[in-house]
C-alpha atoms as a printed R data frame, in Angstrom:
    type eleno elety resid chain resno      x       y       z
1   ATOM     1    CA   MET     A     1  0.217   0.020  -0.185
2   ATOM     2    CA   GLN     A     2  1.519   3.377  -0.707
3   ATOM     3    CA   ALA     A     3  0.575   5.145   2.169
4   ATOM     4    CA   MET     A     4  1.194   8.878   1.100
5   ATOM     5    CA   SER     A     5  2.875  10.307  -1.951
6   ATOM     6    CA   HIS     A     6  3.746  14.051  -2.214
7   ATOM     7    CA   SER     A     7  5.793  13.297  -4.965
8   ATOM     8    CA   THR     A     8  4.061  15.874  -7.389
9   ATOM     9    CA   ALA     A     9  2.119  18.580  -7.017
10  ATOM    10    CA   MET     A    10 -1.118  17.715  -4.778
11  ATOM    11    CA   SER     A    11 -3.985  19.419  -4.605
12  ATOM    12    CA   ALA     A    12 -6.051  19.247  -0.835
13  ATOM    13    CA   ALA     A    13 -8.343  17.155  -1.798
14  ATOM    14    CA   ASN     A    14 -5.988  14.524  -3.022
15  ATOM    15    CA   ALA     A    15 -4.259  14.537   0.233
16  ATOM    16    CA   ASP     A    16 -7.352  14.288   2.505
17  ATOM    17    CA   CYS     A    17 -8.271  11.165  -0.025
18  ATOM    18    CA   GLN     A    18 -4.941  10.024   0.482
19  ATOM    19    CA   GLU     A    19 -5.323  10.149   4.413
20  ATOM    20    CA   LYS     A    20 -8.647   9.078   4.234
21  ATOM    21    CA   ALA     A    21 -7.722   5.702   2.623
22  ATOM    22    CA   LEU     A    22 -5.056   5.253   4.991
23  ATOM    23    CA   LEU     A    23 -7.412   5.249   7.780
24  ATOM    24    CA   GLU     A    24 -9.740   2.652   6.087
25  ATOM    25    CA   MET     A    25 -6.374   0.467   5.437
26  ATOM    26    CA   LEU     A    26 -5.097   0.594   9.236
27  ATOM    27    CA   GLN     A    27 -8.690   0.145  10.717
28  ATOM    28    CA   ILE     A    28 -8.878  -3.096   8.346
29  ATOM    29    CA   ALA     A    29 -4.773  -3.927   9.600
30  ATOM    30    CA   GLN     A    30 -5.968  -3.487  13.193
31  ATOM    31    CA   ARG     A    31 -9.209  -5.698  13.016
32  ATOM    32    CA   ARG     A    32 -7.445  -8.449  10.847
33  ATOM    33    CA   GLN     A    33 -4.153  -8.350  12.842
34  ATOM    34    CA   LEU     A    34 -2.381  -7.938   9.455
35  ATOM    35    CA   PRO     A    35  1.425  -6.435   9.036
36  ATOM    36    CA   VAL     A    36  0.939  -3.011   7.041
37  ATOM    37    CA   ILE     A    37  3.702  -1.988   4.223
38  ATOM    38    CA   LEU     A    38  3.577   1.669   3.585
39  ATOM    39    CA   HIS     A    39  5.719   3.808   0.979
40  ATOM    40    CA   CYS     A    40  6.032   7.423   1.834
41  ATOM    41    CA   ARG     A    41  7.009   9.588  -0.961
42  ATOM    42    CA   ASP     A    42  7.744  12.722  -0.927
43  ATOM    43    CA   ARG     A    43 10.713  13.788  -2.807
44  ATOM    44    CA   GLY     A    44 12.845  13.912   0.006
45  ATOM    45    CA   SER     A    45 11.419  16.508   2.291
46  ATOM    46    CA   GLY     A    46  9.824  13.980   5.339
47  ATOM    47    CA   ASP     A    47  6.579  15.554   4.702
48  ATOM    48    CA   ALA     A    48  4.458  12.745   3.737
49  ATOM    49    CA   ALA     A    49  6.237  10.407   6.353
50  ATOM    50    CA   ALA     A    50  5.350  12.678   8.985
51  ATOM    51    CA   ARG     A    51  1.815  13.258   8.115
52  ATOM    52    CA   VAL     A    52  1.532   9.040   8.232
53  ATOM    53    CA   LEU     A    53  3.297   8.871  11.242
54  ATOM    54    CA   ALA     A    54  0.786  11.582  12.951
55  ATOM    55    CA   ILE     A    55 -1.941   9.226  11.724
56  ATOM    56    CA   ILE     A    56 -0.604   6.195  13.203
57  ATOM    57    CA   ARG     A    57  0.098   7.580  16.598
58  ATOM    58    CA   SER     A    58 -3.750   8.779  16.519
59  ATOM    59    CA   GLY     A    59 -4.762   5.269  17.445
60  ATOM    60    CA   PHE     A    60 -2.577   2.444  15.588
61  ATOM    61    CA   ALA     A    61  0.779   2.492  16.768
62  ATOM    62    CA   GLU     A    62  0.965  -1.110  17.895
63  ATOM    63    CA   LEU     A    63  0.060  -2.255  14.675
64  ATOM    64    CA   HIS     A    64  3.423  -3.979  12.604
65  ATOM    65    CA   TYR     A    65  4.895  -1.638  10.035
66  ATOM    66    CA   HIS     A    66  7.212  -2.426   7.084
67  ATOM    67    CA   ARG     A    67  8.785   1.051   5.796
68  ATOM    68    CA   HIS     A    68  8.938  -0.104   2.421
69  ATOM    69    CA   CYS     A    69 12.029   1.649   0.121
70  ATOM    70    CA   PHE     A    70 13.132   3.632   3.040
71  ATOM    71    CA   ASP     A    71 15.142   6.424   2.628
72  ATOM    72    CA   GLY     A    72 14.663   8.753   4.830
73  ATOM    73    CA   SER     A    73 16.918  10.799   7.420
74  ATOM    74    CA   ILE     A    74 18.266   9.872  10.504
75  ATOM    75    CA   GLU     A    75 15.902  11.952  12.301
76  ATOM    76    CA   GLU     A    76 12.587  10.619  10.500
77  ATOM    77    CA   LEU     A    77 14.667   6.811  11.516
78  ATOM    78    CA   ARG     A    78 14.614   7.573  15.321
79  ATOM    79    CA   GLU     A    79 10.632   8.786  14.693
80  ATOM    80    CA   TRP     A    80  9.678   5.493  13.343
81  ATOM    81    CA   GLN     A    81 11.547   3.323  15.899
82  ATOM    82    CA   SER     A    82  9.658   4.853  18.355
83  ATOM    83    CA   LEU     A    83  6.942   2.453  17.288
84  ATOM    84    CA   PRO     A    84  7.154  -0.915  18.604
85  ATOM    85    CA   ASN     A    85  6.831  -2.892  15.922
86  ATOM    86    CA   VAL     A    86  8.521  -1.376  12.546
87  ATOM    87    CA   VAL     A    87 11.146  -3.121  10.185
88  ATOM    88    CA   PHE     A    88 12.650  -0.490   7.462
89  ATOM    89    CA   GLY     A    89 13.291  -2.265   4.116
90  ATOM    90    CA   ILE     A    90 16.314  -0.902   2.017
91  ATOM    91    CA   THR     A    91 16.933  -1.268  -1.693
92  ATOM    92    CA   GLY     A    92 18.910   0.336  -4.482
93  ATOM    93    CA   LYS     A    93 17.846   3.585  -4.242
94  ATOM    94    CA   PHE     A    94 20.432   4.036  -1.948
95  ATOM    95    CA   LEU     A    95 23.246   3.378  -4.352
96  ATOM    96    CA   LYS     A    96 22.648   6.179  -7.326
97  ATOM    97    CA   ASP     A    97 20.066   8.698  -5.743
98  ATOM    98    CA   THR     A    98 21.902  11.539  -4.346
99  ATOM    99    CA   ASN     A    99 18.636  12.567  -2.592
100 ATOM   100    CA   THR     A   100 18.669   9.354  -0.481
101 ATOM   101    CA   ASN     A   101 20.211   9.723   3.584
102 ATOM   102    CA   SER     A   102 22.519   6.850   3.050
103 ATOM   103    CA   ASP     A   103 23.645   7.923   6.706
104 ATOM   104    CA   ALA     A   104 20.239   6.495   8.020
105 ATOM   105    CA   ILE     A   105 20.940   2.778   7.046
106 ATOM   106    CA   SER     A   106 23.664   2.649   9.623
107 ATOM   107    CA   ARG     A   107 21.622   3.347  12.362
108 ATOM   108    CA   ILE     A   108 18.760   1.293  11.691
109 ATOM   109    CA   LEU     A   109 18.511  -1.237  14.384
110 ATOM   110    CA   PRO     A   110 19.811  -4.814  13.161
111 ATOM   111    CA   HIS     A   111 16.386  -6.510  14.008
112 ATOM   112    CA   GLN     A   112 14.777  -3.509  11.775
113 ATOM   113    CA   LEU     A   113 16.740  -4.165   8.584
114 ATOM   114    CA   ILE     A   114 15.278  -5.995   5.712
115 ATOM   115    CA   LEU     A   115 16.530  -5.927   2.118
116 ATOM   116    CA   GLU     A   116 14.137  -5.119  -0.950
117 ATOM   117    CA   SER     A   117 14.663  -5.591  -4.692
118 ATOM   118    CA   ASP     A   118 11.566  -3.240  -5.618
119 ATOM   119    CA   ALA     A   119 11.790  -4.591  -8.619
120 ATOM   120    CA   PRO     A   120 10.727  -3.657 -11.645
121 ATOM   121    CA   SER     A   121 11.532  -0.427 -10.222
122 ATOM   122    CA   LEU     A   122 14.680   1.463  -8.350
123 ATOM   123    CA   SER     A   123 17.461  -0.835  -9.790
124 ATOM   124    CA   PRO     A   124 20.629  -0.114  -8.102
125 ATOM   125    CA   ARG     A   125 22.799  -0.453 -11.543
126 ATOM   126    CA   SER     A   126 23.026   2.270 -13.875
127 ATOM   127    CA   CYS     A   127 23.361   0.019 -17.077
128 ATOM   128    CA   CYS     A   128 19.482  -1.855 -15.908
129 ATOM   129    CA   GLU     A   129 16.438   0.148 -16.549
130 ATOM   130    CA   VAL     A   130 14.275  -2.577 -14.921
131 ATOM   131    CA   ASN     A   131 15.530  -3.735 -11.739
132 ATOM   132    CA   HIS     A   132 15.119  -7.880 -11.186
133 ATOM   133    CA   PRO     A   133 15.290  -9.801  -7.689
134 ATOM   134    CA   TRP     A   134 19.189 -10.801  -8.703
135 ATOM   135    CA   ASN     A   135 20.107  -7.177  -8.377
136 ATOM   136    CA   LEU     A   136 19.721  -7.598  -4.692
137 ATOM   137    CA   ILE     A   137 23.050  -8.683  -4.154
138 ATOM   138    CA   ASP     A   138 24.229  -5.795  -4.968
139 ATOM   139    CA   VAL     A   139 22.142  -3.701  -2.337
140 ATOM   140    CA   ALA     A   140 23.384  -6.507   0.230
141 ATOM   141    CA   LEU     A   141 26.909  -5.760  -0.611
142 ATOM   142    CA   ALA     A   142 26.714  -2.180  -0.423
143 ATOM   143    CA   VAL     A   143 24.448  -2.235   2.732
144 ATOM   144    CA   SER     A   144 27.189  -4.434   4.222
145 ATOM   145    CA   GLN     A   145 29.926  -2.298   3.716
146 ATOM   146    CA   ARG     A   146 27.961   0.749   4.761
147 ATOM   147    CA   ARG     A   147 27.000  -1.189   8.308
148 ATOM   148    CA   ASN     A   148 31.128  -3.001   8.385
149 ATOM   149    CA   ILE     A   149 29.385  -6.414   8.713
150 ATOM   150    CA   PRO     A   150 30.165  -9.421   6.984
151 ATOM   151    CA   LEU     A   151 27.720  -9.912   4.125
152 ATOM   152    CA   ASN     A   152 26.360 -13.366   5.000
153 ATOM   153    CA   ILE     A   153 26.026 -12.239   8.861
154 ATOM   154    CA   LEU     A   154 23.781  -9.283   6.802
155 ATOM   155    CA   ASN     A   155 21.938 -11.750   4.509
156 ATOM   156    CA   TRP     A   156 20.898 -13.946   7.751
157 ATOM   157    CA   MET     A   157 20.014 -11.337   9.586
158 ATOM   158    CA   ALA     A   158 17.633  -9.235   7.409
159 ATOM   159    CA   ASN     A   159 16.302 -12.780   6.300
160 ATOM   160    CA   ASP     A   160 15.054 -13.794   9.594
161 ATOM   161    CA   ASN     A   161 14.026 -10.288   9.829
162 ATOM   162    CA   ALA     A   162 11.608 -10.583   6.913
163 ATOM   163    CA   LEU     A   163 10.483 -14.525   7.933
164 ATOM   164    CA   ARG     A   164  9.409 -12.972  11.727
165 ATOM   165    CA   PHE     A   165  7.981 -10.037  10.469
166 ATOM   166    CA   TYR     A   166  5.874 -11.916   8.090
167 ATOM   167    CA   GLY     A   167  5.485 -14.674  10.488
168 ATOM   168    CA   ILE     A   168  7.126 -17.269   7.961
169 ATOM   169    CA   PRO     A   169  8.779 -20.141  10.130
170 ATOM   170    CA   LYS     A   170 12.255 -20.770   9.352
171 ATOM   171    CA   LEU     A   171 13.368 -24.062   8.065
172 ATOM   172    CA   ARG     A   172 17.149 -23.129   8.893
173 ATOM   173    CA   GLN     A   173 19.362 -23.131  11.982
174 ATOM   174    CA   GLU     A   174 21.620 -19.652  13.036
175 ATOM   175    CA   PRO     A   175 25.281 -20.199  13.049
176 ATOM   176    CA   ALA     A   176 26.326 -20.736  16.808
177 ATOM   177    CA   SER     A   177 28.569 -17.587  16.542
178 ATOM   178    CA   TRP     A   178 25.613 -15.582  16.697
179 ATOM   179    CA   GLY     A   179 24.454 -15.319  20.270
180 ATOM   180    CA   PRO     A   180 21.262 -14.282  21.714
181 ATOM   181    CA   ARG     A   181 18.775 -12.685  19.215
182 ATOM   182    CA   PRO     A   182 16.193  -9.901  19.907
183 ATOM   183    CA   ARG     A   183 12.596 -10.705  20.154
């Protein structure tokens, strides 16, 4: 679900319509205990994400949120991290978009990080107009370098986070060297 898009000139009526639709979706998610995938687009201003967060705090903070294509600032990240159940999806956008705040990527808590391909959009490579899932390795490699952790550990961590968030059972064991994991 695209929660709020301020990516183009928008009328007040359009903004009201988006907010009404978001409220209806949050009510459905609350009744059915479903996770909510949010895509907040606002050309880097943070306005859409701030408005969505205000709506969430009005009675929906306990839901589980996946901030799809997160590209916000450190301040925006901290605001969203105040929610009890949130994960942040990182795509290849930060590899080629100079407006993306890549500093926030290193501040995402380990149990809140998910990697996304966002195919067919947001290719991390300038050679490919259409993105595809196998480009996810480029995203994973860049995030592991940014966070200064081994690629295999990042991949396990991000995969475990996605499985846990969406309630998908694990079919493998964690390496013994990891120690206890946040629950």
